[in-house]
PDB file of C-alpha atoms in Angstrom:
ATOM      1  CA  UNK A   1     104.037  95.245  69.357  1.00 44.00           C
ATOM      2  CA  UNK A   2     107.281  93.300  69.025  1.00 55.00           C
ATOM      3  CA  UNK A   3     108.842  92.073  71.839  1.00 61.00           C
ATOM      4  CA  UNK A   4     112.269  91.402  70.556  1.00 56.00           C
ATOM      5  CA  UNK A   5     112.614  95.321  69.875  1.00 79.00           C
ATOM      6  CA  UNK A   6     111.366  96.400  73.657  1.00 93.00           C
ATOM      7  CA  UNK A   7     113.787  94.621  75.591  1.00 97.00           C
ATOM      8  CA  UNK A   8     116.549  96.097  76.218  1.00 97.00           C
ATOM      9  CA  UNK A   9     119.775  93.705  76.783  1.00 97.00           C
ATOM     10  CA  UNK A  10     122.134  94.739  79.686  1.00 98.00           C
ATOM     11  CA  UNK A  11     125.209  92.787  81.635  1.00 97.00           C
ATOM     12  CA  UNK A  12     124.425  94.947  85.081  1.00 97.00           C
ATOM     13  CA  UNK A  13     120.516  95.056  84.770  1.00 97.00           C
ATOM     14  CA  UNK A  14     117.812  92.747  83.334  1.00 97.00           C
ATOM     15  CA  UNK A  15     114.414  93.861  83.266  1.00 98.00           C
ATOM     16  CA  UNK A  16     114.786  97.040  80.978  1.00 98.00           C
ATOM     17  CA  UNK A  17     112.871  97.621  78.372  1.00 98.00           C
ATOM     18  CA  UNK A  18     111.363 100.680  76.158  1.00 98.00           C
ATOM     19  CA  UNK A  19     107.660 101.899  76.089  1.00 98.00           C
ATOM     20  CA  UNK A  20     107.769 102.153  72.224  1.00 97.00           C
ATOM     21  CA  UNK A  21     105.663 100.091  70.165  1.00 96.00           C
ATOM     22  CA  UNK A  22     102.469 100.235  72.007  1.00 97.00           C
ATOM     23  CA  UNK A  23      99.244 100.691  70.512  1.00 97.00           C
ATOM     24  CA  UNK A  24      96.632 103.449  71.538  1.00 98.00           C
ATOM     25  CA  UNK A  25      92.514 103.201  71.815  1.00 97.00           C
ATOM     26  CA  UNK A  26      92.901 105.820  68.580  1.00 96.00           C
ATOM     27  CA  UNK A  27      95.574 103.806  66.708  1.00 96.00           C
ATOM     28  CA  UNK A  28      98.506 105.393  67.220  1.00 97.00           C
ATOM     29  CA  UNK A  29     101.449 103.943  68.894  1.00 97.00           C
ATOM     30  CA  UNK A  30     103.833 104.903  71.329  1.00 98.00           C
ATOM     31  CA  UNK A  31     107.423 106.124  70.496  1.00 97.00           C
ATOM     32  CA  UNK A  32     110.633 104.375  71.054  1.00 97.00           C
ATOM     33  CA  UNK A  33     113.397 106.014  72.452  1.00 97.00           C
ATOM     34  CA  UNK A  34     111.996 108.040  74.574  1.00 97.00           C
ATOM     35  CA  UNK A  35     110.742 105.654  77.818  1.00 98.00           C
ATOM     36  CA  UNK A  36     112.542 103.346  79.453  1.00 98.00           C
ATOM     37  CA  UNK A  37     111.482 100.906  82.941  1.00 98.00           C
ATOM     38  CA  UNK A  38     114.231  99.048  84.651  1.00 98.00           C
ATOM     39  CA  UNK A  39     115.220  97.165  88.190  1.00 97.00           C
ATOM     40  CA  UNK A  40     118.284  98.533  90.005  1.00 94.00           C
ATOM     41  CA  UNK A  41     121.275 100.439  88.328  1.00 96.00           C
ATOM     42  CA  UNK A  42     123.533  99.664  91.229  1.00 94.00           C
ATOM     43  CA  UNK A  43     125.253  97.047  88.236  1.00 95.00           C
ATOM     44  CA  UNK A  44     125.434  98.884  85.652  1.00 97.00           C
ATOM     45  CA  UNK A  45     129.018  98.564  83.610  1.00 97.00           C
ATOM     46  CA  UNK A  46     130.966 100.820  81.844  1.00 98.00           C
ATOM     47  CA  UNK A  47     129.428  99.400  78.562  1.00 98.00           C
ATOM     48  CA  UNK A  48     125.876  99.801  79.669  1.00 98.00           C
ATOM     49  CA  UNK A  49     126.455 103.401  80.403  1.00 98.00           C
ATOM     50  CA  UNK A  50     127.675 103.919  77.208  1.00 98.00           C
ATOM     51  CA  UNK A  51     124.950 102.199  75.790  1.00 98.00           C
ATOM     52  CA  UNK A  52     122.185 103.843  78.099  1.00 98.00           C
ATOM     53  CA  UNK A  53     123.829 107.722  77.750  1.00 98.00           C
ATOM     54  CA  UNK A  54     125.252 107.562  74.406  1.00 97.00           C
ATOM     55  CA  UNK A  55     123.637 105.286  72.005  1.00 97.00           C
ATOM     56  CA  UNK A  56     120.043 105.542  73.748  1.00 97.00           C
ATOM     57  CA  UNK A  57     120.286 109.430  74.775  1.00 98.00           C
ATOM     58  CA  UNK A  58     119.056 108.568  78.549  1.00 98.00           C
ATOM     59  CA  UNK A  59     119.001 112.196  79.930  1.00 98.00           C
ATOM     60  CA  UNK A  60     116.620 111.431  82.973  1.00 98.00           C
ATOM     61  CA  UNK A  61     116.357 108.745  85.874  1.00 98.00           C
ATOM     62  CA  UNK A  62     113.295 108.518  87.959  1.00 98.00           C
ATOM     63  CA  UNK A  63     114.819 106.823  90.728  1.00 97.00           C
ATOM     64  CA  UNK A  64     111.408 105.904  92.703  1.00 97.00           C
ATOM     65  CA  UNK A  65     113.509 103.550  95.734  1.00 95.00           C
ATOM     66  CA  UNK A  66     112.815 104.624  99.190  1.00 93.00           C
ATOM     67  CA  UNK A  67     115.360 106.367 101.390  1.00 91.00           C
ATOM     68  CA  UNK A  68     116.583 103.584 102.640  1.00 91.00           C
ATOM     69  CA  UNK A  69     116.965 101.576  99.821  1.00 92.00           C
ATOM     70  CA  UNK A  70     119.504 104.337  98.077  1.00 92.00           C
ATOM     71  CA  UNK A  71     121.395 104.450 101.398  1.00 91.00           C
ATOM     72  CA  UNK A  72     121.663 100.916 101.682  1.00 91.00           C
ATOM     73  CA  UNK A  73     122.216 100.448  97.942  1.00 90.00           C
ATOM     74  CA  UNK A  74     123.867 103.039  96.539  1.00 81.00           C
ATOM     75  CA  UNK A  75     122.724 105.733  93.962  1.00 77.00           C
ATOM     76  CA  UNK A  76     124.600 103.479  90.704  1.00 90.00           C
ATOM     77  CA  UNK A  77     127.044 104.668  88.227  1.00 97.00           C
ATOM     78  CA  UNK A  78     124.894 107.078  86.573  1.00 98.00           C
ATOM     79  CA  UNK A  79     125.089 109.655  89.652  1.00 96.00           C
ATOM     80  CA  UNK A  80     128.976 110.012  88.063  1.00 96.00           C
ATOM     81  CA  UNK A  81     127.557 110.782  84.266  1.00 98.00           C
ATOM     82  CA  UNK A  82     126.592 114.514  84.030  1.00 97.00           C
ATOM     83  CA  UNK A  83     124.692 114.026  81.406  1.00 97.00           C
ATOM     84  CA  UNK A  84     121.848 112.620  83.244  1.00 98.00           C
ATOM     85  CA  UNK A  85     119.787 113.777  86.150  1.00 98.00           C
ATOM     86  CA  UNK A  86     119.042 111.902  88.750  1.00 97.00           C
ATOM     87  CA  UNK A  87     114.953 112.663  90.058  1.00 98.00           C
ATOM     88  CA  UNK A  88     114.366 110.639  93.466  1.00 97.00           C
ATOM     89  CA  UNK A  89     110.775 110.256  93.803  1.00 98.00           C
ATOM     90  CA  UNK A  90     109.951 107.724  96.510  1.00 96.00           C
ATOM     91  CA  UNK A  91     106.388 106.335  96.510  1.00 96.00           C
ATOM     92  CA  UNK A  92     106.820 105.770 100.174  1.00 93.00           C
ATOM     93  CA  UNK A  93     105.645 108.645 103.223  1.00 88.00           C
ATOM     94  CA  UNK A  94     108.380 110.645 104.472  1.00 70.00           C
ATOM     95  CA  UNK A  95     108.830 109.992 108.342  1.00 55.00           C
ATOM     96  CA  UNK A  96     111.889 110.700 111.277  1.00 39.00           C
ATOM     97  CA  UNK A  97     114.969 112.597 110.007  1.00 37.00           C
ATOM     98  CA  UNK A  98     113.900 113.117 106.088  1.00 35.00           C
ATOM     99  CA  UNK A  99     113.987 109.382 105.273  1.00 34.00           C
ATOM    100  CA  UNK A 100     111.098 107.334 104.469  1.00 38.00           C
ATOM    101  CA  UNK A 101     109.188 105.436 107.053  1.00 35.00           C
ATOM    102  CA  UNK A 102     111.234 103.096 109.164  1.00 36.00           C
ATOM    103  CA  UNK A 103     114.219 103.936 107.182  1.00 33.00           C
ATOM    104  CA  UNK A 104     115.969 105.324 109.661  1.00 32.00           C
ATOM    105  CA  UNK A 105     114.880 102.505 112.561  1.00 35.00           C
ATOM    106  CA  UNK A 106     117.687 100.921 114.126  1.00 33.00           C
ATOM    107  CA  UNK A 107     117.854  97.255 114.207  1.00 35.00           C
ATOM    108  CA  UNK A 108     117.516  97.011 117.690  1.00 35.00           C
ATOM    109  CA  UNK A 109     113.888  98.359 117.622  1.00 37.00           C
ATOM    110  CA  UNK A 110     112.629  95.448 115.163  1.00 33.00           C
ATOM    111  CA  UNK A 111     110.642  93.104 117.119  1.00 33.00           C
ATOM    112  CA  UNK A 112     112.857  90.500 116.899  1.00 28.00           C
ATOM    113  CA  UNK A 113     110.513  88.157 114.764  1.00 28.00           C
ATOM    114  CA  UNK A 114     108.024  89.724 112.506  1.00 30.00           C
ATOM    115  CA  UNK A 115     110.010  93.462 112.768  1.00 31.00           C
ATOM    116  CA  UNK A 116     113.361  91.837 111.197  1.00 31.00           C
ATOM    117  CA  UNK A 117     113.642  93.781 108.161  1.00 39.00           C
ATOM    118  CA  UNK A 118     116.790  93.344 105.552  1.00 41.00           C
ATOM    119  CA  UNK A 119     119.626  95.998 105.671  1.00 44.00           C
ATOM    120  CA  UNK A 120     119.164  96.034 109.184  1.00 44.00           C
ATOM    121  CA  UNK A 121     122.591  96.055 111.734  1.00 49.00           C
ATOM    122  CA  UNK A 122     125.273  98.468 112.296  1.00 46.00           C
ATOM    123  CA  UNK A 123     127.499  99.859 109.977  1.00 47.00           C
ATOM    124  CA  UNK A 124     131.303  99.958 109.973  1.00 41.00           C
ATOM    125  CA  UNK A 125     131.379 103.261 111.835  1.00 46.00           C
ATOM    126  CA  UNK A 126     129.407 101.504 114.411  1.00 47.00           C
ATOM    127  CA  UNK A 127     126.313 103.624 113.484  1.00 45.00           C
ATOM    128  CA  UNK A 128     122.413 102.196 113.046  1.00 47.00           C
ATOM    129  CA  UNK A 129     122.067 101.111 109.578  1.00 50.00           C
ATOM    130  CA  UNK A 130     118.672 102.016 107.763  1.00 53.00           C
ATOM    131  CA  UNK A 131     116.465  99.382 107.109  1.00 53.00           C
ATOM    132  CA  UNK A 132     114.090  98.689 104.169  1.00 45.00           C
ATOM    133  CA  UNK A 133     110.291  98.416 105.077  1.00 52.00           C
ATOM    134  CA  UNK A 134     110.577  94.566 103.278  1.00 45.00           C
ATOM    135  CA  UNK A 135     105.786  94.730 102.583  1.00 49.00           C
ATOM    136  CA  UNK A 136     106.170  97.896 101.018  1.00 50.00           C
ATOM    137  CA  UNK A 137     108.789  97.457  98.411  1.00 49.00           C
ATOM    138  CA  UNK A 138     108.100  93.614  97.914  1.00 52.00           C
ATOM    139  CA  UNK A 139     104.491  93.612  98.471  1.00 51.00           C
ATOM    140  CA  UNK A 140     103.709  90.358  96.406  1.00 48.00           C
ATOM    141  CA  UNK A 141     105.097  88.335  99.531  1.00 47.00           C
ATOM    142  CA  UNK A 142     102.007  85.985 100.330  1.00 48.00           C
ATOM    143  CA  UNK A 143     101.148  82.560  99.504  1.00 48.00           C
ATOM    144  CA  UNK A 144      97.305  82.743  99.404  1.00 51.00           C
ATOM    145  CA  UNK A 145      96.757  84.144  96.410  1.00 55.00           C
ATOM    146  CA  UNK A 146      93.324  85.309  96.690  1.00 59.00           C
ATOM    147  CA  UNK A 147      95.390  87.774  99.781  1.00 69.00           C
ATOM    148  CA  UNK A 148      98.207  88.669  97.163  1.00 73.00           C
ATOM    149  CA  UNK A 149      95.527  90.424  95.507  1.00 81.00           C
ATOM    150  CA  UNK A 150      94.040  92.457  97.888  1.00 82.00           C
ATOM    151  CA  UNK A 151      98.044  93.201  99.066  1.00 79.00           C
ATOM    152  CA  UNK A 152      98.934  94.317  95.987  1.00 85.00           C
ATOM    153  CA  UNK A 153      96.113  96.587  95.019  1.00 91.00           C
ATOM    154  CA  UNK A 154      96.662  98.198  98.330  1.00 91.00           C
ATOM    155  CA  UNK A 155      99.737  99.173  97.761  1.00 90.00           C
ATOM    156  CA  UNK A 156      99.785 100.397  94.811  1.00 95.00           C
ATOM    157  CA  UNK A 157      96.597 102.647  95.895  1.00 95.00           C
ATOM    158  CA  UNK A 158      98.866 103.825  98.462  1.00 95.00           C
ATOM    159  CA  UNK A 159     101.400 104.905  96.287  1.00 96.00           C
ATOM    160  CA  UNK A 160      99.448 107.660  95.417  1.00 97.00           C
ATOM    161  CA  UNK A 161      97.010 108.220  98.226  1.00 95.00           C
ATOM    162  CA  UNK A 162     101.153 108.473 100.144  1.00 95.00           C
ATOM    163  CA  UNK A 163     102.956 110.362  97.504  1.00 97.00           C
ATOM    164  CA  UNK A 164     100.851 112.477  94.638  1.00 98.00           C
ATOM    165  CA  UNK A 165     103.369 114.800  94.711  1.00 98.00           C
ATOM    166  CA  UNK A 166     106.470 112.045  93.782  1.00 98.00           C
ATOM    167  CA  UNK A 167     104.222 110.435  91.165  1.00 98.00           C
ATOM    168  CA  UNK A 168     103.208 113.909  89.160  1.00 98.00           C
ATOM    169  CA  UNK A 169     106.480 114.907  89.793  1.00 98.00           C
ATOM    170  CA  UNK A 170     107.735 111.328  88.056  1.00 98.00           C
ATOM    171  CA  UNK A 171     105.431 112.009  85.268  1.00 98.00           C
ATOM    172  CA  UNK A 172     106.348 115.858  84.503  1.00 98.00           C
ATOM    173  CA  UNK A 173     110.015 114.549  83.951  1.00 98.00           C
ATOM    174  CA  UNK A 174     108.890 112.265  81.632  1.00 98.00           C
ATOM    175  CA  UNK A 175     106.604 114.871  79.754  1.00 98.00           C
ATOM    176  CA  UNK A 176     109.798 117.936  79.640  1.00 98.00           C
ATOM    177  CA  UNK A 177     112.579 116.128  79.959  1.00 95.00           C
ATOM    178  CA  UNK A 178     115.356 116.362  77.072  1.00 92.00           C
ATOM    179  CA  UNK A 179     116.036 113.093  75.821  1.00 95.00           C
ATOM    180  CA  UNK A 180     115.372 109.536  76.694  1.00 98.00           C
ATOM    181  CA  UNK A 181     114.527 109.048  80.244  1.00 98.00           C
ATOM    182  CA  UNK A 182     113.851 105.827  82.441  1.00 98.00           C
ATOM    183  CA  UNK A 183     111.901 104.917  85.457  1.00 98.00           C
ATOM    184  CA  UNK A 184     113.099 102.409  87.967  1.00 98.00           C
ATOM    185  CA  UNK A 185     112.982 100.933  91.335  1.00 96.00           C
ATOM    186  CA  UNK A 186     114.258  97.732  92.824  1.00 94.00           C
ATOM    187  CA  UNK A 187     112.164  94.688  90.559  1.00 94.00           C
ATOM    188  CA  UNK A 188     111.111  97.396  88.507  1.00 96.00           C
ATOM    189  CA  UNK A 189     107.554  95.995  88.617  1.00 95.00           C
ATOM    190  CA  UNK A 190     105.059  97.762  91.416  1.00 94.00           C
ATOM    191  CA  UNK A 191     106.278 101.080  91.852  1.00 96.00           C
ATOM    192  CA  UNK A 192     107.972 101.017  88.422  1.00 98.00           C
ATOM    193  CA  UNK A 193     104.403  99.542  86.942  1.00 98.00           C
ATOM    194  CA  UNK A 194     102.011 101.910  88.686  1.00 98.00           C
ATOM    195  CA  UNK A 195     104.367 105.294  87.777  1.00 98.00           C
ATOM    196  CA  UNK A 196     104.260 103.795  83.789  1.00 98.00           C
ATOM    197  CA  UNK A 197     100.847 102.406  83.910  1.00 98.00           C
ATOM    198  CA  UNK A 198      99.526 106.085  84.727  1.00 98.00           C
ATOM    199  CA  UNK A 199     101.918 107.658  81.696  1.00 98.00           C
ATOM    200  CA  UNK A 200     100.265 105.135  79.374  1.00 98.00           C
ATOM    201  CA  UNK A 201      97.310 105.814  80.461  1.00 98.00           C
ATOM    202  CA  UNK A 202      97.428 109.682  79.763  1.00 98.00           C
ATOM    203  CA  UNK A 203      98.965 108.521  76.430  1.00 98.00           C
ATOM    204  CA  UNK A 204      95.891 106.708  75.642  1.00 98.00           C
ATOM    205  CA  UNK A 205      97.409 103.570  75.130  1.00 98.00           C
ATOM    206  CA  UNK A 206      94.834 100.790  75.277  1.00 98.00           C
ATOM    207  CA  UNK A 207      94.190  99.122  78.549  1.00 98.00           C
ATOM    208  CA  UNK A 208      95.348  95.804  77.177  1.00 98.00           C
ATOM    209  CA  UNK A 209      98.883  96.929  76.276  1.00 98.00           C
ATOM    210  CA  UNK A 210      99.082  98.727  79.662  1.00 98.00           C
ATOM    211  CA  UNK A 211      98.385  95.716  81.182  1.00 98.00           C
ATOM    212  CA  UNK A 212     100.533  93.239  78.903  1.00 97.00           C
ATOM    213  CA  UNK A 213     103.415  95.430  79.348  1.00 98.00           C
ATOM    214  CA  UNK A 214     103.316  94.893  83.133  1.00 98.00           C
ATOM    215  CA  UNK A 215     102.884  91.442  83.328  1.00 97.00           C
ATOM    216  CA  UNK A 216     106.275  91.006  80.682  1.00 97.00           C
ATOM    217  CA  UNK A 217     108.426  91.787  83.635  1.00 96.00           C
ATOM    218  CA  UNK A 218     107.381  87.940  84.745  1.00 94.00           C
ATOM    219  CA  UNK A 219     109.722  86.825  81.784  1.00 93.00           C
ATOM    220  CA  UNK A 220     112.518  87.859  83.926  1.00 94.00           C
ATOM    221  CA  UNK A 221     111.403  87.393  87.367  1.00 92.00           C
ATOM    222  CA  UNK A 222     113.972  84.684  87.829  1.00 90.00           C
ATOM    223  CA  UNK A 223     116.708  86.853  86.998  1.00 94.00           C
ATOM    224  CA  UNK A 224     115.361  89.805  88.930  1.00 94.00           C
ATOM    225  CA  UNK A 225     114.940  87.595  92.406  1.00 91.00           C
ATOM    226  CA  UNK A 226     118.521  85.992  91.387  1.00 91.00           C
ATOM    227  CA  UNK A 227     120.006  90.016  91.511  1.00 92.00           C
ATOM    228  CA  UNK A 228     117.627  91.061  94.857  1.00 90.00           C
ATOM    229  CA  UNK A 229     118.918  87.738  96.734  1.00 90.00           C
ATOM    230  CA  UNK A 230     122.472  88.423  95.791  1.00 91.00           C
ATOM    231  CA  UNK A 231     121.724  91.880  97.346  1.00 89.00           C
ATOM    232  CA  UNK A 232     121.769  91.984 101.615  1.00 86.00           C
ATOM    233  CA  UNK A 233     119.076  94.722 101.215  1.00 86.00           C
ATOM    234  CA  UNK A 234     116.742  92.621  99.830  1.00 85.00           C
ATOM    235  CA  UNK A 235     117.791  89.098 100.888  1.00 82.00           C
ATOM    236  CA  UNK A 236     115.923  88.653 104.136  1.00 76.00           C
ATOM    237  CA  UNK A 237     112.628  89.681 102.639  1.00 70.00           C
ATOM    238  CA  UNK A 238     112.707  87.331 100.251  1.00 74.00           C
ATOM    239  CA  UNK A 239     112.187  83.467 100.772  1.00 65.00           C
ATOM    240  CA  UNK A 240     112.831  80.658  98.712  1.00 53.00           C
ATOM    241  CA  UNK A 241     109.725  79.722  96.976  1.00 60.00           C
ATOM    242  CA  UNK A 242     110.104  78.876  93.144  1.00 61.00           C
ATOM    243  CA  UNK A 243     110.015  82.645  90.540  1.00 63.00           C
ATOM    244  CA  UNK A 244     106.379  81.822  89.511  1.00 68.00           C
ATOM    245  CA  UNK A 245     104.880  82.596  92.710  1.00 69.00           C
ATOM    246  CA  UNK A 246     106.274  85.915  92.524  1.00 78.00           C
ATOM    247  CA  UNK A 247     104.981  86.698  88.833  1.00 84.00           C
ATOM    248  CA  UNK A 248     103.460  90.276  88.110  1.00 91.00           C
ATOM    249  CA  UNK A 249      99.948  88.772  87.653  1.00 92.00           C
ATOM    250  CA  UNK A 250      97.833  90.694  84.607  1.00 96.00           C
ATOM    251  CA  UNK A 251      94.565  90.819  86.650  1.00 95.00           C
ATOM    252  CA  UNK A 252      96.745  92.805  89.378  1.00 94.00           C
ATOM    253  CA  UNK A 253      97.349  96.061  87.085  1.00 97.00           C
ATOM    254  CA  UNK A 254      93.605  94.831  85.035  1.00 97.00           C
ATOM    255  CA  UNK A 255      91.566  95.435  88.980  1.00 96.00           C
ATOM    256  CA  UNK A 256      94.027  97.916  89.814  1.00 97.00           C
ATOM    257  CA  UNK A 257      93.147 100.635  86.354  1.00 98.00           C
ATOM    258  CA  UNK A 258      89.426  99.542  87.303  1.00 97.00           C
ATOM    259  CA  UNK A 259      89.538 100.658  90.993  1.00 96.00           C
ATOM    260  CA  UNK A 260      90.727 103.884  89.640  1.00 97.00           C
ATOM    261  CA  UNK A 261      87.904 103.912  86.783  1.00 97.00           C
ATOM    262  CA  UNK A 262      85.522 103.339  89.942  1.00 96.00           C
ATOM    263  CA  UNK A 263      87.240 105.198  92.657  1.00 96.00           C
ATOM    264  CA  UNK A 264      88.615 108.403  90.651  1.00 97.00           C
ATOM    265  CA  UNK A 265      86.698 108.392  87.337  1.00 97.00           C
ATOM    266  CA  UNK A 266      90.149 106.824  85.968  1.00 97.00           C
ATOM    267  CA  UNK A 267      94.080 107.472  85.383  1.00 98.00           C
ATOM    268  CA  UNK A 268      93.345 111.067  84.790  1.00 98.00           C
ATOM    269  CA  UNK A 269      90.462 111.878  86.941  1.00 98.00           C
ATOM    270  CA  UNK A 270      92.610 110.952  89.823  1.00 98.00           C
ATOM    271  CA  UNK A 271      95.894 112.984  88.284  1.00 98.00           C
ATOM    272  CA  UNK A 272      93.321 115.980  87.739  1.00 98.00           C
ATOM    273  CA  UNK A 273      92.235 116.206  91.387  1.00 97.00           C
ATOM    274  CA  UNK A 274      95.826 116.185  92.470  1.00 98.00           C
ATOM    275  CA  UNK A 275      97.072 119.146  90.626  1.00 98.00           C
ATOM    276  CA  UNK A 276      97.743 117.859  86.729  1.00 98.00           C
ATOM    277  CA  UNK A 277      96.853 120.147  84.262  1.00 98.00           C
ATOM    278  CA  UNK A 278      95.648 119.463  80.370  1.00 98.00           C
ATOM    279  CA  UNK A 279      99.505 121.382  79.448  1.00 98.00           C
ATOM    280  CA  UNK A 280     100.898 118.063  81.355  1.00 98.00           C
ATOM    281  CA  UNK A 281      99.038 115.572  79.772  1.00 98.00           C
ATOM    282  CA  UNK A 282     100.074 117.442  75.871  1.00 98.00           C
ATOM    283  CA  UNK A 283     103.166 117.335  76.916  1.00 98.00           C
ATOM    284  CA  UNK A 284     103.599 114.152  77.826  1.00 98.00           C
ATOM    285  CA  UNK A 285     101.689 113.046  74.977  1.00 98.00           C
ATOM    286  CA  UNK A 286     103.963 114.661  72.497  1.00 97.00           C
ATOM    287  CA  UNK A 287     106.325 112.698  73.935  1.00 97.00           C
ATOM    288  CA  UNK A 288     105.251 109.287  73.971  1.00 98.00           C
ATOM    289  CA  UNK A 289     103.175 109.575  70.880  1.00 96.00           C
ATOM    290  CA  UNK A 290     104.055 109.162  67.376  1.00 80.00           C
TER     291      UNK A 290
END
């Protein structure tokens, strides 16, 4: 695959890059222009809109932030293009008034040290203001390793033992949608990396490449915690330990397609049992492939 021709360069995001150009267990190889992953959008500029709507045909956004997260950031520029749809899929379970879980706490109910949670505090019409569940959307936040791991895996199991219906309804806009479309969240690396490990994986693309293509995000993990501290939703769940302890490891999306080999007879065994049909996976196919 070539690199240089994946990424796609930015000014108001910096991890985005295209699912073309990957190779499948029968040869073939995924087509540009028709996949994109990505952090936030909340930055986008006038020129990357242009870019995104009219040079790269982007017709779809799987949004997969929680609640919370699009309250406390903002939907982003392309909510103002019609053009492109919008699809907000959180990963996360649905709790209290129609928001995620937590999302609608107010910052008085955090225990006051381990329940602090960024985004917390009042807002200027003197209401609660939503707070982020901080483990769930950064999840790598550990320094054992050997724990990472284990945290990790678990959530991105829970993902879709949480939310089967947000990730095969991610999915099915990729497979019918017009156009280009993208998936993103806030690093665009866990929930972003589980939603496009499972379309490569109905794509056939080889484990390897799936795998590969999540662990590239660590090329700009520097820039991605450089935009999440700069952001007070994300700031207090983040501390100040150096970008490499924060890398998407490989072995992390490696164990995590083997637990669904061995848990859910793989990718598609566990999209099967929760209501994906063989007219999904052609479709989405048809789109990826070549």
């Amino acid at each position: 695959m070539n690199e240089l021709t994946r990424w796609i360069a930015l000014d108001g995001a910096v991890n985005v890059r295209d699912l073309g150009g990957l190779p499948t267990i029968d040869g073939r190889t995924t087509r540009f222009g028709r996949v994109m992953r990505s952090d936030n959008l909340q930055g986008l500029t006038d020129a990357d809109v242009q870019r995104l709507v009219g040079e790269l045909k982007l017709r779809d956004v799987v949004d997969l932030r929680s609640s919370a997260e699009v309250e406390l950031e903002g939907p982003g520029p392309l909510t103002r293009v019609p053009e492109v749809s919008i699809h907000h899929l959180t990963l996360f379970p649905e709790g209290g008034r129609h928001t995620d879980v937590e999302a609608d706490t107010p910052a008085q109910d955090a225990d006051p040290v381990e329940g602090t949670a960024a985004g917390a505090g009042n807002g200027p019409d003197g209401r609660a203001r939503p707070r982020i569940e901080g483990d769930r959307v950064l999840p790598w936040q550990t320094r054992n390793e050997e724990r990472a791991e284990i945290r990790v895996l678990g959530f991105y199991y829970a993902y879709l033992l949480d939310r089967p219906d947000s990730v095969l309804a991610a999915l099915r806009v990729l497979a019918y949608g017009d156009g280009s479309a993208l998936v993103h969240c806030a690093a665009g690396k866990d929930r972003t990396g589980v939603v496009c490990a499972l379309a490569l994986s109905v794509a056939g693309v080889a484990r390897d490449a799936i795998v590969a293509d999540y662990a590239a995000t660590g090329e700009r993990m520097e820039a991605i915690l450089a935009r999440l501290r700069a952001s007070d939703t994300y700031r207090d769940d983040l501390d100040s330990r150096p970008a490499d302890s924060h890398l998407p490891r490989p072995e992390y999306m490696d164990h995590f397609l083997q637990m669904l080999e061995t848990r859910d007879d793989g990718p598609l065994g566990w999209l099967a049992r929760n209501g994906w049909t063989p007219e999904d996976s052609a479709a989405l196919r048809s789109r990826l492939l070549d």
